[in-house]
C-alpha cells in the first residue's frame, strides 16, 4: 500500500494541476549569503581554541528537506537555512565551515565526543538537552497549520478552532501531542474533538490535504511554508512548538566547550547588521525570526 501511495503521489506531483513548488531562480540557486569576520566576536573565542579541525568550524546537521537543509543539484553541496546560518557564524568567527550530514539520532554522541564542534539541525532547547549541551538560539520554534488555498477553513487561532476538523499530523511528533491536549481541552468544553490522521511521509500528507481527505495539516512551519510557495496551500494558524510554552531552535555545542558565548555573539552581530534577516527572508522564514540570540535560555521542561 505504501508503494502504491508513493507512486500515486509521484504521478500527481508532475501533473499540471499539482506541480511542485517552482525551482527556477529560487533561493537554492542563489550564491550563499556571506558575512565579514567580527573582531570583537573572535576575541571571545576560548584560548587555546580546540576544534575538530584547526581553523574550521565543523557543523553537523540532518540533510534531506528544504528549507532547512538538503543537497544541491551537484549532490554534495548542502543548502538551506541551516547551512546558511552556520556559514554566518563561521564567517563571523573567521573560520572555514565544514558541514557534516548526519542522521538525527547520531548528532548527540558525535557532539559529545568532539567529532563535531556544533550542531545546527532544527534542535529545540529543552531542559533535558541542556544537561548535556550548551545552546545559542537562532530561530523561534513554530508549528504551522495549513489548508488548501481554496479550502473553507479561514483561521485557527485557538484550540477551539480545530474542533471537528480532520487533521493531518505526524505520528509521535510534538504537534501530535499538542493536538491530543487540544482534543482533551475541547472535549471538556463540550466541543467535538479533531480527527487526527497520521502520516510519516510529508509528501503523502500534503497530497491528502490537496485532495480534500483532510481539512488541515499540522506540521513544522518551516517545511510547510516552503511547500506553500506553489500557492496551493495557505497558512491559517501558527503555534509555538512548545505550546503553551515558547520554544526556540538553537545551535548545540559541547557542554563547557567555550564556543557557546562566541557563537551567541556572532549571531547577535548578524542580527544587528541585518544579514540574519536577509537570510531568513531568502528561505521564507521571517515568521521565525528572533530579536536576539540567547545562551542557554529556559528550555521546554522534561516530559
Coordinates of C-alpha atoms in Angstrom, one line a residue:
X1 CA 0.0 0.0 0.0
X2 CA 2.8 2.4 0.8
X3 CA 4.4 1.8 -2.6
X4 CA 1.1 2.4 -4.3
X5 CA 0.5 5.7 -2.5
X6 CA 4.0 6.8 -3.2
X7 CA 3.5 6.1 -6.9
X8 CA 0.3 8.0 -6.9
X9 CA 2.0 10.9 -5.3
X10 CA 4.8 11.0 -7.8
X11 CA 2.3 10.9 -10.8
X12 CA 0.2 13.6 -9.2
X13 CA 3.0 15.9 -8.5
X14 CA 4.1 16.0 -12.1
X15 CA 0.6 16.7 -13.4
X16 CA -0.3 20.3 -14.4
X17 CA -2.8 20.5 -11.5
X18 CA -0.4 19.7 -8.8
X19 CA 3.1 20.8 -9.8
X20 CA 5.8 21.0 -7.2
X21 CA 7.0 24.4 -5.9
X22 CA 8.9 26.2 -8.6
X23 CA 12.7 25.7 -8.6
X24 CA 13.8 28.2 -11.2
X25 CA 15.6 31.1 -9.8
X26 CA 14.7 30.0 -6.3
X27 CA 16.9 30.6 -3.2
X28 CA 18.6 27.3 -3.7
X29 CA 20.1 28.7 -6.9
X30 CA 21.4 31.9 -5.3
X31 CA 25.0 32.3 -4.0
X32 CA 25.4 31.9 -0.3
X33 CA 25.0 35.0 1.9
X34 CA 28.3 35.7 3.5
X35 CA 29.4 37.8 6.5
X36 CA 32.6 39.6 7.4
X37 CA 34.6 38.5 10.4
X38 CA 33.8 40.3 13.6
X39 CA 37.0 41.0 15.6
X40 CA 35.0 41.6 18.9
X41 CA 33.4 38.2 18.5
X42 CA 36.7 36.4 17.6
X43 CA 38.2 37.9 20.7
X44 CA 35.7 35.9 22.7
X45 CA 36.9 32.5 21.4
X46 CA 38.5 30.3 24.1
X47 CA 42.3 30.0 24.3
X48 CA 43.5 27.6 23.4
X49 CA 40.9 27.0 20.8
X50 CA 40.2 23.3 20.4
X51 CA 38.3 22.4 17.2
X52 CA 37.6 19.1 15.5
X53 CA 39.7 20.5 12.6
X54 CA 42.0 23.5 13.2
X55 CA 40.8 26.7 11.6
X56 CA 37.5 25.1 10.7
X57 CA 34.0 25.1 12.4
X58 CA 32.7 21.6 11.9
X59 CA 28.9 21.6 12.0
X60 CA 26.7 18.5 11.9
X61 CA 23.2 18.6 10.5
X62 CA 20.4 16.3 9.3
X63 CA 20.1 16.8 5.5
X64 CA 17.0 15.9 3.4
X65 CA 14.4 18.7 3.4
X66 CA 14.3 22.3 2.4
X67 CA 14.2 25.0 3.5
X68 CA 16.2 23.6 6.4
X69 CA 18.9 21.5 4.7
X70 CA 19.2 19.5 1.5
X71 CA 21.7 18.6 -1.2
X72 CA 22.0 20.9 -4.1
X73 CA 21.9 19.7 -7.7
X74 CA 25.5 18.7 -7.6
X75 CA 24.6 16.0 -4.9
X76 CA 27.3 17.2 -2.5
X77 CA 26.8 20.8 -1.5
X78 CA 24.4 21.3 1.4
X79 CA 22.0 24.2 1.0
X80 CA 19.2 25.7 3.1
X81 CA 18.7 27.9 6.1
X82 CA 20.7 25.7 8.5
X83 CA 24.0 25.7 6.5
X84 CA 23.5 29.4 5.7
X85 CA 23.2 30.2 9.4
X86 CA 26.2 28.0 10.1
X87 CA 28.2 30.0 7.5
X88 CA 27.3 33.3 9.0
X89 CA 28.6 32.0 12.4
X90 CA 31.8 30.6 10.8
X91 CA 32.4 33.8 8.9
X92 CA 31.9 36.0 12.0
X93 CA 34.5 33.8 13.8
X94 CA 37.0 34.0 11.0
X95 CA 36.8 30.2 10.5
X96 CA 36.1 28.0 7.5
X97 CA 32.9 26.0 7.5
X98 CA 32.7 22.2 7.2
X99 CA 29.2 20.8 7.1
X100 CA 28.8 17.1 8.0
X101 CA 25.5 15.4 7.1
X102 CA 24.4 13.1 9.9
X103 CA 21.4 11.1 10.9
X104 CA 19.3 12.8 13.6
X105 CA 20.0 10.1 16.1
X106 CA 23.7 10.4 15.7
X107 CA 24.4 14.0 16.5
X108 CA 24.4 13.9 20.3
X109 CA 27.2 11.3 20.6
X110 CA 29.2 12.9 17.8
X111 CA 29.0 16.3 19.5
X112 CA 29.9 14.9 22.9
X113 CA 32.9 13.0 21.5
X114 CA 34.3 16.1 19.8
X115 CA 33.7 14.8 16.3
X116 CA 31.7 18.0 15.6
X117 CA 32.1 21.5 17.1
X118 CA 28.4 22.3 16.8
X119 CA 25.1 21.1 15.6
X120 CA 22.5 23.1 13.6
X121 CA 19.6 20.8 12.8
X122 CA 16.4 22.4 14.0
X123 CA 17.2 21.4 17.6
X124 CA 14.8 22.7 20.1
X125 CA 16.1 23.8 23.5
X126 CA 14.9 21.5 26.3
X127 CA 16.0 21.3 29.9
X128 CA 16.9 17.6 29.4
X129 CA 19.3 18.6 26.5
X130 CA 20.7 21.4 28.5
X131 CA 22.1 18.9 31.0
X132 CA 24.5 17.7 28.3
X133 CA 24.8 20.6 25.8
X134 CA 25.0 24.4 25.6
X135 CA 22.8 26.3 23.3
X136 CA 22.7 29.6 21.3
X137 CA 19.3 30.4 19.9
X138 CA 18.7 31.4 16.3
X139 CA 15.0 30.8 15.5
X140 CA 11.7 30.6 17.1
X141 CA 10.3 27.0 17.0
X142 CA 7.0 27.4 15.2
X143 CA 4.4 24.9 14.1
X144 CA 2.1 25.8 11.2
X145 CA -1.5 24.8 10.4
X146 CA -2.1 24.9 6.6
X147 CA -5.1 24.2 4.4
X148 CA -5.9 24.2 0.7
X149 CA -5.8 27.6 -0.8
X150 CA -9.4 27.2 -1.8
X151 CA -10.5 25.4 1.3
X152 CA -13.2 26.6 3.7
X153 CA -11.0 26.9 6.9
X154 CA -10.2 30.6 7.4
X155 CA -8.2 30.7 10.7
X156 CA -7.1 28.5 13.5
X157 CA -6.2 30.8 16.4
X158 CA -7.1 28.7 19.4
X159 CA -7.7 25.0 20.2
X160 CA -11.5 25.5 19.8
X161 CA -11.0 26.4 16.2
X162 CA -9.7 22.9 15.4
X163 CA -12.8 21.2 16.9
X164 CA -14.3 18.7 14.5
X165 CA -11.7 19.1 11.7
X166 CA -9.7 16.3 10.2
X167 CA -6.0 17.0 10.8
X168 CA -3.0 15.5 9.0
X169 CA -0.2 15.2 11.6
X170 CA 3.0 13.2 12.0
X171 CA 2.7 10.2 14.4
X172 CA 4.5 10.5 17.7
X173 CA 5.5 14.1 17.0
X174 CA 5.4 17.2 19.2
X175 CA 2.5 18.5 17.2
X176 CA 0.6 15.3 17.7
X177 CA 1.0 15.6 21.4
X178 CA -0.3 19.2 21.3
X179 CA -3.3 18.0 19.2
X180 CA -4.0 15.4 21.9
X181 CA -4.0 18.2 24.5
X182 CA -6.3 20.4 22.4
X183 CA -8.7 17.5 22.0
X184 CA -8.9 16.9 25.7
X185 CA -9.5 20.6 26.3
X186 CA -12.2 20.7 23.6
X187 CA -14.0 17.6 24.9
X188 CA -14.0 19.1 28.4
X189 CA -15.6 22.2 26.9
X190 CA -18.3 20.2 25.2
X191 CA -16.8 20.6 21.7
X192 CA -16.1 17.9 19.1
X193 CA -12.6 16.5 19.1
X194 CA -10.4 16.9 16.0
X195 CA -9.9 13.8 13.9
X196 CA -6.2 13.2 13.6
X197 CA -4.9 11.3 10.6
X198 CA -1.3 10.2 11.0
X199 CA 1.3 10.3 8.2
X200 CA 5.0 9.5 8.3
X201 CA 5.7 11.0 4.8
X202 CA 5.3 14.7 4.3
X203 CA 4.6 14.3 0.6
X204 CA 1.7 11.9 1.2
X205 CA 0.4 14.3 3.9
X206 CA 0.3 17.2 1.5
X207 CA -1.4 15.1 -1.1
X208 CA -4.1 14.2 1.5
X209 CA -4.5 18.0 2.1
X210 CA -4.7 18.9 -1.5
X211 CA -7.2 16.1 -2.3
X212 CA -9.5 17.1 0.5
X213 CA -9.1 13.9 2.5
X214 CA -8.1 16.2 5.5
X215 CA -9.1 19.7 6.3
X216 CA -5.7 21.0 7.6
X217 CA -2.2 19.8 8.2
X218 CA -0.3 20.4 11.4
X219 CA 3.5 20.3 10.9
X220 CA 6.7 22.4 11.4
X221 CA 6.0 25.8 9.9
X222 CA 9.4 25.9 8.1
X223 CA 8.7 23.0 5.8
X224 CA 5.0 23.7 5.3
X225 CA 5.8 27.3 4.4
X226 CA 8.4 26.1 1.8
X227 CA 5.8 23.8 0.2
X228 CA 3.2 26.6 0.1
X229 CA 5.3 28.5 -2.4
X230 CA 3.3 27.0 -5.2
X231 CA 0.2 28.8 -4.0
X232 CA -1.8 25.6 -3.5
X233 CA -1.8 25.8 0.3
X234 CA -2.1 28.6 2.8
X235 CA -1.3 29.1 6.4
X236 CA -4.3 29.6 8.7
X237 CA -2.5 29.4 12.1
X238 CA 0.8 29.1 13.8
X239 CA 1.7 28.0 17.3
X240 CA 4.8 27.6 19.4
X241 CA 6.4 24.2 19.2
X242 CA 6.2 24.1 22.9
X243 CA 2.5 25.2 23.2
X244 CA 1.5 26.7 25.6
X245 CA 5.2 27.5 26.3
X246 CA 7.5 29.3 23.9
X247 CA 10.2 27.1 22.3
X248 CA 13.4 28.1 20.5
X249 CA 15.7 26.4 18.0
X250 CA 19.4 26.7 18.8
X251 CA 22.9 25.8 17.9
X252 CA 24.1 23.0 20.2
X253 CA 27.7 22.8 21.4
X254 CA 29.5 20.6 23.9
X255 CA 28.9 21.5 27.5
X256 CA 31.8 23.8 28.6
X257 CA 33.5 23.9 25.2
X258 CA 33.8 27.7 25.4
X259 CA 32.2 28.1 21.9
X260 CA 28.7 28.9 23.1
X261 CA 29.2 32.6 24.0
X262 CA 31.2 33.4 20.9
X263 CA 28.5 31.8 18.7
X264 CA 25.8 33.7 20.5
X265 CA 27.8 36.9 20.0
X266 CA 28.3 36.0 16.3
X267 CA 24.5 35.6 15.8
X268 CA 23.8 38.8 17.6
X269 CA 26.3 40.7 15.4
X270 CA 24.5 39.3 12.2
X271 CA 21.1 40.2 13.7
X272 CA 22.2 43.7 14.4
X273 CA 23.6 44.3 10.9
X274 CA 20.6 42.9 9.1
X275 CA 22.3 39.9 7.5
X276 CA 20.4 37.4 9.6
X277 CA 17.1 39.0 8.5
X278 CA 18.2 38.7 4.8
X279 CA 18.9 35.0 5.3
X280 CA 15.5 34.2 6.8
X281 CA 13.7 36.2 4.1
X282 CA 15.6 34.3 1.4
X283 CA 14.1 31.0 2.8
X284 CA 10.7 32.4 3.7
X285 CA 11.2 32.0 7.4
X286 CA 10.7 35.6 8.5
X287 CA 8.0 34.5 10.9
X288 CA 10.6 32.5 12.9
X289 CA 13.0 35.4 13.4
X290 CA 14.3 36.3 16.9
X291 CA 15.3 39.7 18.2
X292 CA 18.4 38.5 20.0
X293 CA 20.2 35.2 20.4
X294 CA 20.4 33.9 23.9
X295 CA 22.8 31.5 25.6
X296 CA 21.0 28.6 27.4
X297 CA 17.6 30.2 27.8
X298 CA 14.9 28.3 29.7
X299 CA 14.1 25.2 27.7
X300 CA 11.0 23.0 27.4
X301 CA 10.5 21.1 30.6
X302 CA 11.1 17.3 30.9
X303 CA 8.1 15.4 29.9

